[in-house]
CSV table of C-alpha atoms in Angstrom, one decimal:
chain,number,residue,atom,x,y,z
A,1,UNK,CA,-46.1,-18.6,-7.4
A,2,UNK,CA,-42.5,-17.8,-8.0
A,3,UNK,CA,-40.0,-20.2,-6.8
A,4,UNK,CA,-38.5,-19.8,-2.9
A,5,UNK,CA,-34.8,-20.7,-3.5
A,6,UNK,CA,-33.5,-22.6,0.0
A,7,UNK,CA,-31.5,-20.3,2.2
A,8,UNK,CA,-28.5,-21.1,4.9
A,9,UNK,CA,-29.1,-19.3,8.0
A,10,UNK,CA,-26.8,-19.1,11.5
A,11,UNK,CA,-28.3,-17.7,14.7
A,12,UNK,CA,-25.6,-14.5,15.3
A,13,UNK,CA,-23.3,-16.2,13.1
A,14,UNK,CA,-19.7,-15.3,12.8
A,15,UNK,CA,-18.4,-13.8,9.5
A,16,UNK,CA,-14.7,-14.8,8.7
A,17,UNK,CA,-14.2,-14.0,4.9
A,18,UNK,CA,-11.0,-15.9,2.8
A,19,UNK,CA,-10.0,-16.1,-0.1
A,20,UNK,CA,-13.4,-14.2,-1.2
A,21,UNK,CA,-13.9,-10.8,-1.8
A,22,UNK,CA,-16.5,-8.4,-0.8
A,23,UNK,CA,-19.0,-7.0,-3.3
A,24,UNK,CA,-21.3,-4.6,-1.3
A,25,UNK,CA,-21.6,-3.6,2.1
A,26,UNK,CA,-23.7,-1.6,4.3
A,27,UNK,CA,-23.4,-1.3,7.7
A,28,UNK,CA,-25.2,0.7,10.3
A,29,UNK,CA,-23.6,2.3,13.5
A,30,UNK,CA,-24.0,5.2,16.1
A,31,UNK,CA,-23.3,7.9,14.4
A,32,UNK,CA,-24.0,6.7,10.8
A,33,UNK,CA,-23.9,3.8,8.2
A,34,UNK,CA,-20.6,3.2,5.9
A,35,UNK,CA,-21.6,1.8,2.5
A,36,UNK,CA,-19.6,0.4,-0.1
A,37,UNK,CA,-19.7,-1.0,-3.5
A,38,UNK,CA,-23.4,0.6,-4.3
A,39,UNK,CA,-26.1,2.3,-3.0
A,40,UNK,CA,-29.0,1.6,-0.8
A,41,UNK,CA,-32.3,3.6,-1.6
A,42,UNK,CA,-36.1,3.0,-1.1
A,43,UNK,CA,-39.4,4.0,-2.4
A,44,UNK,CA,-42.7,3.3,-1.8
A,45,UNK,CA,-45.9,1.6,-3.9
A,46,UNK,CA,-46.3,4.8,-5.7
A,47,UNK,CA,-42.4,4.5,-6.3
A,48,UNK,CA,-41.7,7.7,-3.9
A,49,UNK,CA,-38.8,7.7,-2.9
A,50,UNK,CA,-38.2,6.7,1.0
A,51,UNK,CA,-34.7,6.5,1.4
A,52,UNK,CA,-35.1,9.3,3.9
A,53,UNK,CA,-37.4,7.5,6.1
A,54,UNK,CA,-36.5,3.6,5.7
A,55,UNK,CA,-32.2,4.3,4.8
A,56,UNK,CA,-30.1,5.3,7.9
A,57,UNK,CA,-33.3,5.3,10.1
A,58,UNK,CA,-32.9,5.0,13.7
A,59,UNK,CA,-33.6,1.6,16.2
A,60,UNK,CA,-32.4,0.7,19.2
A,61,UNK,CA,-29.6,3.6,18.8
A,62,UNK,CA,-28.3,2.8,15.6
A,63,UNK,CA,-28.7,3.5,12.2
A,64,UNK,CA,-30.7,0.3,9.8
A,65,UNK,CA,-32.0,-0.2,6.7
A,66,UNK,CA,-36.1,-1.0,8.1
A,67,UNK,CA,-37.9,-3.7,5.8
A,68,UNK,CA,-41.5,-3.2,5.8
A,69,UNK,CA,-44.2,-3.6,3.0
A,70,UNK,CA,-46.1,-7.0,1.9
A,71,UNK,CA,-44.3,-10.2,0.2
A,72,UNK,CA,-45.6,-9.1,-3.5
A,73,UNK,CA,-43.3,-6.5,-3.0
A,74,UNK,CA,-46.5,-4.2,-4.3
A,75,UNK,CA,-45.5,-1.5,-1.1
A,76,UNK,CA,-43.1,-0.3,-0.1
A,77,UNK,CA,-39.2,-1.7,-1.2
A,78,UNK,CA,-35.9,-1.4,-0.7
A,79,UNK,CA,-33.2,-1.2,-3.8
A,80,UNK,CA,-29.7,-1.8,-3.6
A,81,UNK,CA,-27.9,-0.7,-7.0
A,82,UNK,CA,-24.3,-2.4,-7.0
A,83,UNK,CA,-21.2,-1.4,-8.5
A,84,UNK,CA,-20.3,-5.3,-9.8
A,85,UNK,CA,-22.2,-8.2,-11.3
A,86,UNK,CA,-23.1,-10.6,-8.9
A,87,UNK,CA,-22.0,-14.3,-10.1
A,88,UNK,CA,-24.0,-18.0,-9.5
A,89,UNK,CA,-23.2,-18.9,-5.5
A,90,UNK,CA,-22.4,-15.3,-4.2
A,91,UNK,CA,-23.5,-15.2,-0.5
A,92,UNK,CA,-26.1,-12.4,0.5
A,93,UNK,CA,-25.5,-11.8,5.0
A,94,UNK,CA,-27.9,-10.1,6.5
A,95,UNK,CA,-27.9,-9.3,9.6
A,96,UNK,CA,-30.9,-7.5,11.1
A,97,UNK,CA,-33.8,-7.9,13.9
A,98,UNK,CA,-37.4,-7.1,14.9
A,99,UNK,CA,-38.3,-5.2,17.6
A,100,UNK,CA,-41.5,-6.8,18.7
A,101,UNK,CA,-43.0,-9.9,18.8
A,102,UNK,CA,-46.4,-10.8,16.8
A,103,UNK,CA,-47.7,-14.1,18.0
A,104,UNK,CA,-48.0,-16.6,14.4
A,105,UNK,CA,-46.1,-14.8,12.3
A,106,UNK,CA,-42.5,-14.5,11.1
A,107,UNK,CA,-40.4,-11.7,10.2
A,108,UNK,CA,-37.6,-11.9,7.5
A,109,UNK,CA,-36.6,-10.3,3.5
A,110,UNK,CA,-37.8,-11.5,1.0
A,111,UNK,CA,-35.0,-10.7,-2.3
A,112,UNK,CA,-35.6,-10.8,-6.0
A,113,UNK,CA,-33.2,-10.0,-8.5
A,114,UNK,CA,-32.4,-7.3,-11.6
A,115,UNK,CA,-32.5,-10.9,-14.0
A,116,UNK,CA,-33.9,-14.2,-13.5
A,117,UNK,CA,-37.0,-15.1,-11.8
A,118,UNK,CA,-36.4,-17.2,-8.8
A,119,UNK,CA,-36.1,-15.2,-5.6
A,120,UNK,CA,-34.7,-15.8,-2.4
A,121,UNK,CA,-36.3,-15.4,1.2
A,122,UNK,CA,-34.5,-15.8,5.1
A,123,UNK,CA,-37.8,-17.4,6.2
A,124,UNK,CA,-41.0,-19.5,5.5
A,125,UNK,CA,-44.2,-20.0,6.9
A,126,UNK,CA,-41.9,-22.9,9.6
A,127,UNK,CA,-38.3,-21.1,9.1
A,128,UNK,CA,-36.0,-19.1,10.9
A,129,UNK,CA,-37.1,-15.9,11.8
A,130,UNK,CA,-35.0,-12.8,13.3
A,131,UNK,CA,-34.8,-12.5,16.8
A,132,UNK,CA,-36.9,-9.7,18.8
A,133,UNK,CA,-34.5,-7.1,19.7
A,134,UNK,CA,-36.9,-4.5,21.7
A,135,UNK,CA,-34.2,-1.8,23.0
A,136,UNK,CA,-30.5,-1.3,23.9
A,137,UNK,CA,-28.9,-2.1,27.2
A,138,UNK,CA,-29.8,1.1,28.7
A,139,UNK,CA,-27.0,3.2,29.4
A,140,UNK,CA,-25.4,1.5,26.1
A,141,UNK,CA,-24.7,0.9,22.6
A,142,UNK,CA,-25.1,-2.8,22.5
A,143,UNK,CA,-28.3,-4.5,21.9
A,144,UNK,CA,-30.1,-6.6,24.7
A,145,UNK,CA,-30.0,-9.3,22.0
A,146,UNK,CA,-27.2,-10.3,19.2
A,147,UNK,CA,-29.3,-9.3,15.9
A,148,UNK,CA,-29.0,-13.3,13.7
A,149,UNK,CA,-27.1,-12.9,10.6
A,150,UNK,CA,-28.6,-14.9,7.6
A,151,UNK,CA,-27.0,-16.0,4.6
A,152,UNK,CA,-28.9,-16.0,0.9
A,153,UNK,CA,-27.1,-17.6,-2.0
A,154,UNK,CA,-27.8,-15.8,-5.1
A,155,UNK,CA,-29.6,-18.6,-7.5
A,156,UNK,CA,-28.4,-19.4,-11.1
A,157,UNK,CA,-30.5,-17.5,-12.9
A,158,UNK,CA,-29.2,-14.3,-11.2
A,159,UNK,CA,-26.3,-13.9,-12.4
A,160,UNK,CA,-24.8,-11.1,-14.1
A,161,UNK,CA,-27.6,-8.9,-11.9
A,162,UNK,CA,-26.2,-5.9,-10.5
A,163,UNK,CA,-29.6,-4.4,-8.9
A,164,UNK,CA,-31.4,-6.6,-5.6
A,165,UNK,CA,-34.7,-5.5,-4.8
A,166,UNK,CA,-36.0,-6.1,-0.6
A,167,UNK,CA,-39.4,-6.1,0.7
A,168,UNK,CA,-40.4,-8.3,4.2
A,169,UNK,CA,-40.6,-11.9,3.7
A,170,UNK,CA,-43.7,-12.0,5.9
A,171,UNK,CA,-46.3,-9.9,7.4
A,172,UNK,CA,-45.3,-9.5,10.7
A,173,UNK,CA,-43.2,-6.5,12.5
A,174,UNK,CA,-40.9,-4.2,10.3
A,175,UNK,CA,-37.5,-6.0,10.2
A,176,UNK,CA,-34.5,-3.4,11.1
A,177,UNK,CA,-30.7,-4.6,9.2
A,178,UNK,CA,-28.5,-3.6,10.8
A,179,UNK,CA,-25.5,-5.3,8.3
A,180,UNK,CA,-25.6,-6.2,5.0
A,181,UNK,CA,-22.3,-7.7,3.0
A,182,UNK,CA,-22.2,-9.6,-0.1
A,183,UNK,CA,-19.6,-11.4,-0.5
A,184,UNK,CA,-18.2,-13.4,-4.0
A,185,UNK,CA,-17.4,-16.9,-3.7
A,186,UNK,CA,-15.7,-17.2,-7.1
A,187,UNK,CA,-11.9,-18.9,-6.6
A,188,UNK,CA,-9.7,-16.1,-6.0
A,189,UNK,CA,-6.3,-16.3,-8.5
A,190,UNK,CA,-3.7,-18.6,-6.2
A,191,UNK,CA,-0.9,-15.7,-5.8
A,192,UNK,CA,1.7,-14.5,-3.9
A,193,UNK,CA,2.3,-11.7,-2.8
A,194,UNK,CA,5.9,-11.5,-0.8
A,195,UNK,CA,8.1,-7.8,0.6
A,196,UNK,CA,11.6,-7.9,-0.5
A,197,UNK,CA,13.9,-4.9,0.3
A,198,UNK,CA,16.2,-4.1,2.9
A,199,UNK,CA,17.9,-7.0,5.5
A,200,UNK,CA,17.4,-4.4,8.3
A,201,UNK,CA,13.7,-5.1,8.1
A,202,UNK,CA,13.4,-7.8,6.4
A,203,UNK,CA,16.1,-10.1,7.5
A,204,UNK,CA,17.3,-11.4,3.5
A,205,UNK,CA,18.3,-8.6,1.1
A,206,UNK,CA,15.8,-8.3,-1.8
A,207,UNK,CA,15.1,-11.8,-2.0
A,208,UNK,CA,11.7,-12.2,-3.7
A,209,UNK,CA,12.2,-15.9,-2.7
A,210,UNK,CA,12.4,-15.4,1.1
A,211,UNK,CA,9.1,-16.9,1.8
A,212,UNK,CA,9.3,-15.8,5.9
A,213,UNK,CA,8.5,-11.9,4.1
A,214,UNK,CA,5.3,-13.5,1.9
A,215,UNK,CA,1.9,-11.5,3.0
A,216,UNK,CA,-1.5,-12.3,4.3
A,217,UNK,CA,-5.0,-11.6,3.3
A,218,UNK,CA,-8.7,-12.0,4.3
A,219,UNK,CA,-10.4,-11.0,2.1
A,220,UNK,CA,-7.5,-11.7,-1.1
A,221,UNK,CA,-7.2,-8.1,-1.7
A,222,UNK,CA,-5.7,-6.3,1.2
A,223,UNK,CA,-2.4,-7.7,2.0
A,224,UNK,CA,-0.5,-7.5,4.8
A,225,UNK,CA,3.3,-8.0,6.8
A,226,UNK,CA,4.6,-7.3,10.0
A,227,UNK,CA,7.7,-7.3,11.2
A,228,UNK,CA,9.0,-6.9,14.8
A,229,UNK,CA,12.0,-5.1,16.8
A,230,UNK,CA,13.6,-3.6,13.9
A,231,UNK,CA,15.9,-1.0,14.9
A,232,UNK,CA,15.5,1.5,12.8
A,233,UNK,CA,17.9,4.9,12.5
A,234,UNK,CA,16.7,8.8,12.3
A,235,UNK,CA,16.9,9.8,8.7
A,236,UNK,CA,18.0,6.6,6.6
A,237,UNK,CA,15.6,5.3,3.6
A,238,UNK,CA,14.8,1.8,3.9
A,239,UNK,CA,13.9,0.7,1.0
A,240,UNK,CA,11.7,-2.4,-0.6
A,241,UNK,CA,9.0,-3.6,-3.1
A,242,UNK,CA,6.2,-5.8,-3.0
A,243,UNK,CA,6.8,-8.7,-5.3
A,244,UNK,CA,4.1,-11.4,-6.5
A,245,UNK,CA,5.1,-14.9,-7.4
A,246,UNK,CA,8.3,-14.9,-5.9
A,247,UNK,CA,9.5,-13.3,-8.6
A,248,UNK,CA,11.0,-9.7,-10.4
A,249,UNK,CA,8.4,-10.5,-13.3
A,250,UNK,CA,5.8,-8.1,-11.3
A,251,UNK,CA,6.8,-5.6,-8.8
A,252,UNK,CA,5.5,-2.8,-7.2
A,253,UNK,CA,5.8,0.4,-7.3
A,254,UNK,CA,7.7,0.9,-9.8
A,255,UNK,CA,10.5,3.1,-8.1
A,256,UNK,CA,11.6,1.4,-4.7
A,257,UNK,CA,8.6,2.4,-1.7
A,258,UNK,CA,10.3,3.7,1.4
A,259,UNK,CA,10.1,3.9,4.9
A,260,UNK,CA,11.4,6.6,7.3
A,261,UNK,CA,11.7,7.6,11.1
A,262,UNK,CA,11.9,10.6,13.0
A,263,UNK,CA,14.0,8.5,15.9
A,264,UNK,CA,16.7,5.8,15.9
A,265,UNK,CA,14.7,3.3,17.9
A,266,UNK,CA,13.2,-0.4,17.9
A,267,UNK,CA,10.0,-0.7,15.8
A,268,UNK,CA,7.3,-2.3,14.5
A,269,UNK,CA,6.9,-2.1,11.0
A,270,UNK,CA,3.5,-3.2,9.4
A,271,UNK,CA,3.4,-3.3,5.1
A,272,UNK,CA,0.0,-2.9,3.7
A,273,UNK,CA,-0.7,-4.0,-0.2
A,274,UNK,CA,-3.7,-3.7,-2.2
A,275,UNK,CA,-3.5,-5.8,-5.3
A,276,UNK,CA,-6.8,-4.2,-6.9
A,277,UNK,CA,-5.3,-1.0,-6.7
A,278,UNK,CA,-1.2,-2.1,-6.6
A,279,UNK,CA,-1.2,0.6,-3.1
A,280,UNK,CA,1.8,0.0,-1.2
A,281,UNK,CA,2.5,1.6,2.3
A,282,UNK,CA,4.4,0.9,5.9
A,283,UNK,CA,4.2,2.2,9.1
A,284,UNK,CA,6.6,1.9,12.2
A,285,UNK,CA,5.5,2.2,15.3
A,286,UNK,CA,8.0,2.9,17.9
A,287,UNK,CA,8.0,0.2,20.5
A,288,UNK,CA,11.9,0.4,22.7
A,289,UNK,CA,14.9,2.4,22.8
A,290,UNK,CA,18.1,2.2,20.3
A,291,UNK,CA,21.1,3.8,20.5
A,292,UNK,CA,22.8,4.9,16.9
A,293,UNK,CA,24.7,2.7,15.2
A,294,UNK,CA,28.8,3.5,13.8
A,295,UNK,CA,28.8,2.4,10.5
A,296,UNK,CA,31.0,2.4,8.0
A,297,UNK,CA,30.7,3.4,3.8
A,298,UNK,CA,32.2,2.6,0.8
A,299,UNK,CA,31.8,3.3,-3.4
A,300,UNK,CA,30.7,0.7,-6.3
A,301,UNK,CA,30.0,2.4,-9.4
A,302,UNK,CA,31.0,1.4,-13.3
A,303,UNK,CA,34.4,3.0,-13.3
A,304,UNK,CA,37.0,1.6,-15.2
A,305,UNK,CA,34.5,-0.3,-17.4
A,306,UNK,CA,33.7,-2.3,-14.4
A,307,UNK,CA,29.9,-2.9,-15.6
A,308,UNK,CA,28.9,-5.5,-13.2
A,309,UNK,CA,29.9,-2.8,-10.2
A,310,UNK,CA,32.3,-5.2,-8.9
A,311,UNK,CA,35.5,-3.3,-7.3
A,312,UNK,CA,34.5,-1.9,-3.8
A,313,UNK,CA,36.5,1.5,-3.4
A,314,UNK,CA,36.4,1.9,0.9
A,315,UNK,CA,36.1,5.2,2.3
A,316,UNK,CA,38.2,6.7,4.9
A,317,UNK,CA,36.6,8.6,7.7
A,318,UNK,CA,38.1,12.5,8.8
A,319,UNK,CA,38.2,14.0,11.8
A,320,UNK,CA,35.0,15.6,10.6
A,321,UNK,CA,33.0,12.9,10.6
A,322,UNK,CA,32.3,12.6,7.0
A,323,UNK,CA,34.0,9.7,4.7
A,324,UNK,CA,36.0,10.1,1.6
A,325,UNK,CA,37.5,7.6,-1.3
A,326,UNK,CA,40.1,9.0,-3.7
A,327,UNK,CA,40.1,7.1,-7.4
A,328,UNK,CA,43.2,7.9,-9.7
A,329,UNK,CA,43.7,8.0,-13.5
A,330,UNK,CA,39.8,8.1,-14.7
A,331,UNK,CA,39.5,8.2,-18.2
A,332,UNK,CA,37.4,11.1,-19.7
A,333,UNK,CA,33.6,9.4,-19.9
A,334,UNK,CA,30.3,9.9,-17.8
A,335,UNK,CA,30.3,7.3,-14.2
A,336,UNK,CA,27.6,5.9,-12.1
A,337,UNK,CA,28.1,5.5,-8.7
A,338,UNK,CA,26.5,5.1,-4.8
A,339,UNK,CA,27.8,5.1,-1.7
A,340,UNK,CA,26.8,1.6,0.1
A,341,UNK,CA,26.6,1.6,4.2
A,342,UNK,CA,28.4,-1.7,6.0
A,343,UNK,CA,29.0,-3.4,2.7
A,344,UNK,CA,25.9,-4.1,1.8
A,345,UNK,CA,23.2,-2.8,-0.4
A,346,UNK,CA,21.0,-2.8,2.1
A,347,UNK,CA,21.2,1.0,2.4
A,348,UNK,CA,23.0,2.9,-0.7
A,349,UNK,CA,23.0,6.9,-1.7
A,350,UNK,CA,21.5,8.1,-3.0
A,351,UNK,CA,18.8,6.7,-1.9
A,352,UNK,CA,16.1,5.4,-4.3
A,353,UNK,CA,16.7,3.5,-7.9
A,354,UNK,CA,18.6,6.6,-9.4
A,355,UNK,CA,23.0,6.1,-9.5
A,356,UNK,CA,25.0,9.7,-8.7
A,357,UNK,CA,26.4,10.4,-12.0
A,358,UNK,CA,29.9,12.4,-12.5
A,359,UNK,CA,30.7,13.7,-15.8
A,360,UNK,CA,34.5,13.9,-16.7
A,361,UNK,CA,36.5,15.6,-19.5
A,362,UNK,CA,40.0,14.3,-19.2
A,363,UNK,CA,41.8,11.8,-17.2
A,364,UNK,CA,41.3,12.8,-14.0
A,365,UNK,CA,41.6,11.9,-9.9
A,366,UNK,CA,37.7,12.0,-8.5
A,367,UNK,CA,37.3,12.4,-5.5
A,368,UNK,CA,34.0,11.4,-3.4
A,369,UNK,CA,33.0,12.4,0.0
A,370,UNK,CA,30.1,11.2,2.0
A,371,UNK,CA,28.2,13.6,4.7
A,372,UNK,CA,26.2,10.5,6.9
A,373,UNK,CA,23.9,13.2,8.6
A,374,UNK,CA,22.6,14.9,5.7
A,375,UNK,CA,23.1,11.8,3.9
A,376,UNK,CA,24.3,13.9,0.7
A,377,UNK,CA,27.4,13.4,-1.6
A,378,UNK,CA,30.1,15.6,-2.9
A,379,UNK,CA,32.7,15.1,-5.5
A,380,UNK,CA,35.4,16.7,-6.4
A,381,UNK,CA,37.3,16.2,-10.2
A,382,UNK,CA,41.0,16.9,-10.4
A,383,UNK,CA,42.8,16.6,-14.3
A,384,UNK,CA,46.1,14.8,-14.0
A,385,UNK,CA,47.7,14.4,-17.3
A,386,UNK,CA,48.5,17.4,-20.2
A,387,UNK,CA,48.9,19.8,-17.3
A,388,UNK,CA,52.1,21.7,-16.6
A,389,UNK,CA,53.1,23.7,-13.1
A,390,UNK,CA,54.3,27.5,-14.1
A,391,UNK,CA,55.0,30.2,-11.8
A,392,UNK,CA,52.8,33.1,-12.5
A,393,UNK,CA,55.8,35.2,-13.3
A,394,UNK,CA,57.3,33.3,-16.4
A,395,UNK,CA,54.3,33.6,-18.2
A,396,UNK,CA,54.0,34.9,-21.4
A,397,UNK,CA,51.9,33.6,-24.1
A,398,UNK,CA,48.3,34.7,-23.9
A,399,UNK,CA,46.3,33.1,-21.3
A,400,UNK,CA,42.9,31.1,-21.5
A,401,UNK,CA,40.4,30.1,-19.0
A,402,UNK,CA,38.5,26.8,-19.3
A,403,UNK,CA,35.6,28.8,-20.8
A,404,UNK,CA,37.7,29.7,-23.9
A,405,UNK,CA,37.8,33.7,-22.2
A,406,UNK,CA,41.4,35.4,-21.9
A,407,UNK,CA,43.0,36.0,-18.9
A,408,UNK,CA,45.6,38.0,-17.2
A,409,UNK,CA,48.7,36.8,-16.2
A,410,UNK,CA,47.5,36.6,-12.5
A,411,UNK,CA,45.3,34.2,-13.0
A,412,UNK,CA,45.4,31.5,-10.7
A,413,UNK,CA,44.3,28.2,-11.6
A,414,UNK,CA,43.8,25.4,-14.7
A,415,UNK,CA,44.5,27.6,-18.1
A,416,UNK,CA,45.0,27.1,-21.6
A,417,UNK,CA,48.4,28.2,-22.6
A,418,UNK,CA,49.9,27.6,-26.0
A,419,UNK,CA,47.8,25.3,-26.8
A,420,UNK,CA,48.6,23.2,-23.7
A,421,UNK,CA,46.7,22.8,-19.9
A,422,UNK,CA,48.6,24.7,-17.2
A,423,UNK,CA,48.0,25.6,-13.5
A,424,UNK,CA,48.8,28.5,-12.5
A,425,UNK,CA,50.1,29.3,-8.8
């Protein structure tokens, strides 16, 4: 007789996953069962398969996996195929009932495994046995009685198994699960995973260190932050990243994530990370009023070989509502700019990880201008030196546009005359 390993049971235990991740899951419900990690099928002792009858069948209004057959699992079985390995000290939950009552015996599963040959039961002869569930609270989803969940450790000698096979544990009533989730116990990797972007949010300005923006998990995959009453404005990117360690080493997603709102108003803001996957989201949801804010703009870019983007050039707002900055004597050579909002960097155009770049020929006057509600820049590139001021009328050399292609004399505009740059009025 093969070997009964000992089990760890909880009448309607509880299941608060941390730090471990889930394997497989099945659950049952109303309208159907979610599955995850694998798949559930059945047969019988002929091996036909059963999966139609005994997988999503159902009891007491919602959909189980039923357990029947006898403990040599020579009838009929129950197969879950998973997608991972399972490892020494992985935790099997079931949680499942019976609907009847059978005076001297028990009902439970009886699990063996795809290598190794010690297998697992949720009973013996004197052990726990599933409650009797015998019908829903009329009128009702819920059960008359909370279904036990019972916990299996998978043995030693099962690891590296990626396919379970169920039959009943005793011969009593079928046995109805209603749950199933395996869950891995190995130590999850001891990291961080922290938001850094934006002060409006966030309350530091991309600081991977600011440990009040680290996330949380439950299950050391999905991650989590939430921050409240941030007052958010129509239109404006708000930008971050989610960083692990504390540090710039690892980052995600590559190009800054961004958040957006269709209404200058207080929100909640919720930041969702899945470090399998690297996924990285936010949502706001909308919870007070805000009026919009003034604010005010100015330039840093690498102009006069200012690498380090340290001069601030202020803008000056017009009548029109849109701000402008005026920069003299620019050498000929290709800039990198943005437009920052309140001094900070907390919001910059364009938005995103890409600089506005300005090509220009000869030393010039550029001139930038900011639109705040379409959140778009313009510039302008005036040449200032090697240029003379001639009436139209004294002309009389042949005249050139910039594109090399000869003009009349009533050209108005920059022109190549004699050899030199003119305007033209």
């Amino acid at each position: 007789m093969k070997k009964l390993f000992t089990f760890i049971a909880a009448a309607a235990m509880a299941l608060t996953v941390n730090a471990q991740s889930t394997i497989y899951s099945w659950e049952g419900g109303e309208e159907g069962a979610t599955e995850v990690g694998g798949k559930a099928s059945a047969s019988d002792a002929d091996g036909a398969d059963t999966t139609a009858d005994d997988i999503n069948m159902a009891n007491s209004t919602f959909k189980c996996i039923r357990l029947r057959g006898a403990k040599d699992f020579s009838t009929f079985t129950v197969t879950l195929t998973l997608d991972k390995e399972l490892s020494a000290g992985d935790k099997i939950n079931i949680t499942a009932h019976r609907n009847k009552d059978v005076a001297g015996k028990k009902s439970g599963a009886l699990l063996k495994f795809e290598k190794g040959e010690t297998q697992v039961a949720t009973d013996t002869n004197d052990g726990l046995e599933f409650v009797n569930v015998n019908a829903a609270v009329e009128g009702t989803s819920e059960y008359s009685t909370t279904p036990n969940t019972v916990t299996l450790v998978v043995p030693d000698d099962a690891a590296g198994s990626k396919v379970i096979t169920m039959t009943r544990a005793q011969t009593a009533t079928n046995l109805f699960i209603s749950k199933i989730e395996i869950v891995s116990t190995a130590a999850a990797a001891t990291e961080t995973w922290t938001v850094a972007g934006v002060g409006t949010i966030l309350g530091s300005t991309w600081d991977p260190t600011d440990t009040s923006n680290d996330m949380t998990s439950t299950d050391g995959k999905n991650y989590t932050l939430v921050k409240e009453n941030c007052t958010l404005e129509q239109g404006t990117s708000y930008e971050f990243k989610v960083v692990k360690d504390h540090a710039w080493t690892e980052a995600y997603p590559g190009s800054n994530a961004s958040l957006t709102v269709n209404e200058t108003a207080i929100y909640k803001v919720t930041f969702t990370f899945n470090s399998e996957t690297k996924e990285v989201s936010a949502a706001a949801v909308k919870t007070g009023e805000a009026s919009a804010v003034e604010h005010t703009y100015d330039v840093k870019g690498n102009f006069f070989n200012d690498t380090n983007w340290e001069k601030v050039y202020p803008m000056t707002k017009g009548n029109d509502g849109n701000w402008t900055v005026t920069i003299d004597g620019l050498e000929a050579g290709n800039y990198e700019f943005k437009v920052r909002q309140d001094n900070s960097w907390d919001v910059s155009y364009p938005a995103g990880t890409k600089n506005y770049e300005v090509a220009i020929e000869a030393v010039s006057t550029l001139t930038i201008k900011f639109f705040p509600e379409s959140k778009t820049i313009e510039t302008t590139v005036a040449p200032t030196t090697a240029i003379s001021t001639v009436k139209a009328a004294q002309q009389t050399a042949e005249i050139y546009n910039l594109a090399g292609q000869k003009v009349s004399d009533s050209y108005k505009g920059v022109v190549i005359m004699n050899g030199k740059k003119v305007v033209i009025k």
